[in-house]
Short mmCIF file of C-alpha atoms in Angstrom, two decimals:
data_model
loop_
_atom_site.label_atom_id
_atom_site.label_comp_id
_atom_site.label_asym_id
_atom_site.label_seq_id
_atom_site.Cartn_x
_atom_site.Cartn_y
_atom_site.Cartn_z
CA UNK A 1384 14.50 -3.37 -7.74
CA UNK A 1385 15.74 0.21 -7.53
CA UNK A 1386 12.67 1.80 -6.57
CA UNK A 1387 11.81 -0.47 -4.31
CA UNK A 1388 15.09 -0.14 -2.68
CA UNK A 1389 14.90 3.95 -3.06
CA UNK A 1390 11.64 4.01 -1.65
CA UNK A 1391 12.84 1.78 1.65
CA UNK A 1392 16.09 4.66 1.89
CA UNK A 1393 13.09 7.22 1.98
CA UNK A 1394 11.10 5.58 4.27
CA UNK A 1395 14.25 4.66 6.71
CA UNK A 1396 15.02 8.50 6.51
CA UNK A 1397 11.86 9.55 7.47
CA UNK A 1398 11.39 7.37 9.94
CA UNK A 1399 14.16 8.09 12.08
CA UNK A 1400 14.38 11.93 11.36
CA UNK A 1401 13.05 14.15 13.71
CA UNK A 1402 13.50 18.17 14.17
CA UNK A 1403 13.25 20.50 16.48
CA UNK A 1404 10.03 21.89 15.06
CA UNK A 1405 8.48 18.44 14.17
CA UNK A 1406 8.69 15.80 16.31
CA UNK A 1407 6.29 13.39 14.34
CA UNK A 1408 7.24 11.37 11.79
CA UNK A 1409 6.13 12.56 8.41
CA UNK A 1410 7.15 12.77 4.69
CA UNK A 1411 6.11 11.81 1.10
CA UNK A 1412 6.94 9.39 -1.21
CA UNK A 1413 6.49 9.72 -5.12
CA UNK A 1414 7.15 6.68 -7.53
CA UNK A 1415 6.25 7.03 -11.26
CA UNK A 1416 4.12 4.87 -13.28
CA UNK A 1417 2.03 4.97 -16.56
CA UNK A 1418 -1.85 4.23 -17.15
CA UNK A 1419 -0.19 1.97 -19.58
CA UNK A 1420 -0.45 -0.36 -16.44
CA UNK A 1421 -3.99 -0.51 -16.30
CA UNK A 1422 -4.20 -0.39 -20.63
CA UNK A 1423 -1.46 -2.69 -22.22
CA UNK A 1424 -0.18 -1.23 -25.30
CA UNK A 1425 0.55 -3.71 -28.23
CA UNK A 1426 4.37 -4.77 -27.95
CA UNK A 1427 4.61 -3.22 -24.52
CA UNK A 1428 4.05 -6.31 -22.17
CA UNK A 1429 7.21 -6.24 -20.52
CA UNK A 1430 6.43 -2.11 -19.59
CA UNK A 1431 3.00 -2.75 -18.29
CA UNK A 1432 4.14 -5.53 -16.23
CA UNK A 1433 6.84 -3.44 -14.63
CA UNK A 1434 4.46 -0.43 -13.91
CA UNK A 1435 1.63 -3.15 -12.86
CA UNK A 1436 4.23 -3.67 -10.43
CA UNK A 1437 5.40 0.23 -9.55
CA UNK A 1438 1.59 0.68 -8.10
CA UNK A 1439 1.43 -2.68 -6.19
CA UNK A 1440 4.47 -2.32 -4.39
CA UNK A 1441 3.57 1.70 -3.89
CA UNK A 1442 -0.01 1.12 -2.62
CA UNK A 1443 1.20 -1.57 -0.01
CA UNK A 1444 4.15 0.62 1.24
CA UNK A 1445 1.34 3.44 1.45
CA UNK A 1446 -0.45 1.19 3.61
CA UNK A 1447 2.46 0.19 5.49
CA UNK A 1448 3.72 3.47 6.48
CA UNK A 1449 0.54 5.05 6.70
CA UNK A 1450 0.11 4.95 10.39
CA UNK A 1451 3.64 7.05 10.96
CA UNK A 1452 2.17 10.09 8.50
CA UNK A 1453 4.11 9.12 5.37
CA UNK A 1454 1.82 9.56 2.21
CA UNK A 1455 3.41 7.41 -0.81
CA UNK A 1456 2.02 8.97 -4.16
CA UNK A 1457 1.73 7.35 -7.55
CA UNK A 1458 2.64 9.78 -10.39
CA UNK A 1459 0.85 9.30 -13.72
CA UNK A 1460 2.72 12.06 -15.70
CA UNK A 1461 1.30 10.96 -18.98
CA UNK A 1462 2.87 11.50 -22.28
CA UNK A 1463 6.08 13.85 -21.09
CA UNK A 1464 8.24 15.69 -23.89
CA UNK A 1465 11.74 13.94 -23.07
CA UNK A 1466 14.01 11.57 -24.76
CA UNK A 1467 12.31 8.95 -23.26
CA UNK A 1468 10.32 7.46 -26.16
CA UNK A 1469 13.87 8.18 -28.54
CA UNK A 1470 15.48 5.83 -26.48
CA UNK A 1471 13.90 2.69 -25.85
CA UNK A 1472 16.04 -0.79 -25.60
CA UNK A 1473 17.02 -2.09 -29.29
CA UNK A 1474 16.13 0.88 -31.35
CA UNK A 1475 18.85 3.31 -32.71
CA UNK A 1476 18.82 6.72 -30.96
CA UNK A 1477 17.32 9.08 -32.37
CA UNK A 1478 16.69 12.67 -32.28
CA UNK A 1479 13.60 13.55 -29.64
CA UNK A 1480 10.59 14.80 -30.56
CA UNK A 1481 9.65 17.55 -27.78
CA UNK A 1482 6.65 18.88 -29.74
CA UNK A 1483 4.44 15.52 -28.42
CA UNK A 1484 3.54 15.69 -24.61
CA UNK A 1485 3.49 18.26 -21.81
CA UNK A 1486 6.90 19.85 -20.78
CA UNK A 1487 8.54 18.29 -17.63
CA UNK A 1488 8.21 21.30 -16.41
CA UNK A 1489 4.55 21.02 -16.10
CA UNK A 1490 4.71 17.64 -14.61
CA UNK A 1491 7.00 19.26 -11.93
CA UNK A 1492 4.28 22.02 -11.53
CA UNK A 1493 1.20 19.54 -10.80
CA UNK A 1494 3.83 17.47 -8.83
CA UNK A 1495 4.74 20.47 -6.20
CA UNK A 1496 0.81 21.18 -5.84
CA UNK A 1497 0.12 17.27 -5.59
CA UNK A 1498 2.75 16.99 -2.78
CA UNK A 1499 0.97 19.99 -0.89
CA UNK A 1500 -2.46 18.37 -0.85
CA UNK A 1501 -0.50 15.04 -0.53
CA UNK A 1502 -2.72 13.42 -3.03
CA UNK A 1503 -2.30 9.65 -3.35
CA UNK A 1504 -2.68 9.31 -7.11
CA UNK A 1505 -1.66 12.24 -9.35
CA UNK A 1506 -2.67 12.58 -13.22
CA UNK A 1507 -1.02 15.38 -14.68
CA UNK A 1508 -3.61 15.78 -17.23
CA UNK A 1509 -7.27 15.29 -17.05
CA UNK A 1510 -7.66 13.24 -20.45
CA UNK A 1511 -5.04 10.73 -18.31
CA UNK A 1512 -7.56 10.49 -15.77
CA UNK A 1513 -10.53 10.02 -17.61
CA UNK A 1514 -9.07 7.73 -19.49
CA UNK A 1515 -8.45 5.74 -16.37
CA UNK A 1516 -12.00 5.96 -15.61
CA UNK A 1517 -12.79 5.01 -18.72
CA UNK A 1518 -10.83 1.95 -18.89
CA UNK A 1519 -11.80 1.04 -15.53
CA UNK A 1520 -15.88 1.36 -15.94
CA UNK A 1521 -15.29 0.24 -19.86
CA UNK A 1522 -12.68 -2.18 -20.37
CA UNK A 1523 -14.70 -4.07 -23.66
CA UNK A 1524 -14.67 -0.23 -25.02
CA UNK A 1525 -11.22 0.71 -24.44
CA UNK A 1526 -9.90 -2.50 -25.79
CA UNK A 1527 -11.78 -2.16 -29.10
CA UNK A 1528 -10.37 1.33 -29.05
CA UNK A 1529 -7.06 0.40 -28.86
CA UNK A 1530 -7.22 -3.02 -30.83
CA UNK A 1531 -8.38 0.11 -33.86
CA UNK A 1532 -5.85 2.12 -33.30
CA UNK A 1533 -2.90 0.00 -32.45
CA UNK A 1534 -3.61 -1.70 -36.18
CA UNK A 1535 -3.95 1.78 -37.98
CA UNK A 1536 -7.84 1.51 -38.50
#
């Protein structure tokens, strides 16, 4: 429930602040989600549900705050180079490996740019959103794709 419940502080906020200069309304809102939503990964059916969920809940609040001039953005950032993959529930920690993935510092970069053109959906890379096209024009493809490689064929 926390990002629901962070992106209802934002929207509050935004909706009741006002400056001198701007007198309208306006603001964005980013939540982060995965392509994995769209393209379940073997063992990861808890994680695509959750992210199925990230872009439901962000496209309706888009909707729903649309007419005051806030923009509420889904961020695919892709495969990032954090400790996020180290750590996952029930697994020992272990030490990161930063060489896979794009630096956060290049999701940050796309972010800033996406936030100036107030995009609505933002890939960080391009192979993220063609594989969303892919998936969505292909789905019989992209599940014998992944069916091959998630058994190590």
């Amino acid at each position: 429930y926390g990002l629901a419940w962070l992106s209802q502080a934002a929207a509050h906020q935004m909706l009741t602040q006002t400056t001198e200069t701007h007198t309208q309304r306006r603001g964005q809102i980013i939540n982060v989600s995965s392509i994995v939503e769209d393209r379940p990964l073997v063992n990861q059916g808890v994680y695509t549900a959750s992210k199925a969920a990230v872009n439901g809940y962000s496209r309706a609040l888009r909707m729903e705050l649309a007419e005051h001039a806030i923009t509420v953005s889904i961020l695919y950032p892709g495969l990032t180079a954090t400790e996020f993959h180290a750590a996952r529930l029930g697994s020992a920690p272990k030490k990161a490996n930063r060489s896979s993935g794009i630096s956060a510092e290049k999701v940050a970069e796309q972010v800033v740019k996406a936030i100036q053109r107030q995009k609505q959906e933002i890939y960080i890379t391009w192979y993220d959103w063609f594989f969303e096209q892919a998936n969505r024009h292909f789905p019989v493809l992209t599940d014998y794709v992944f069916r091959h490689v998630a058994n190590g064929k």
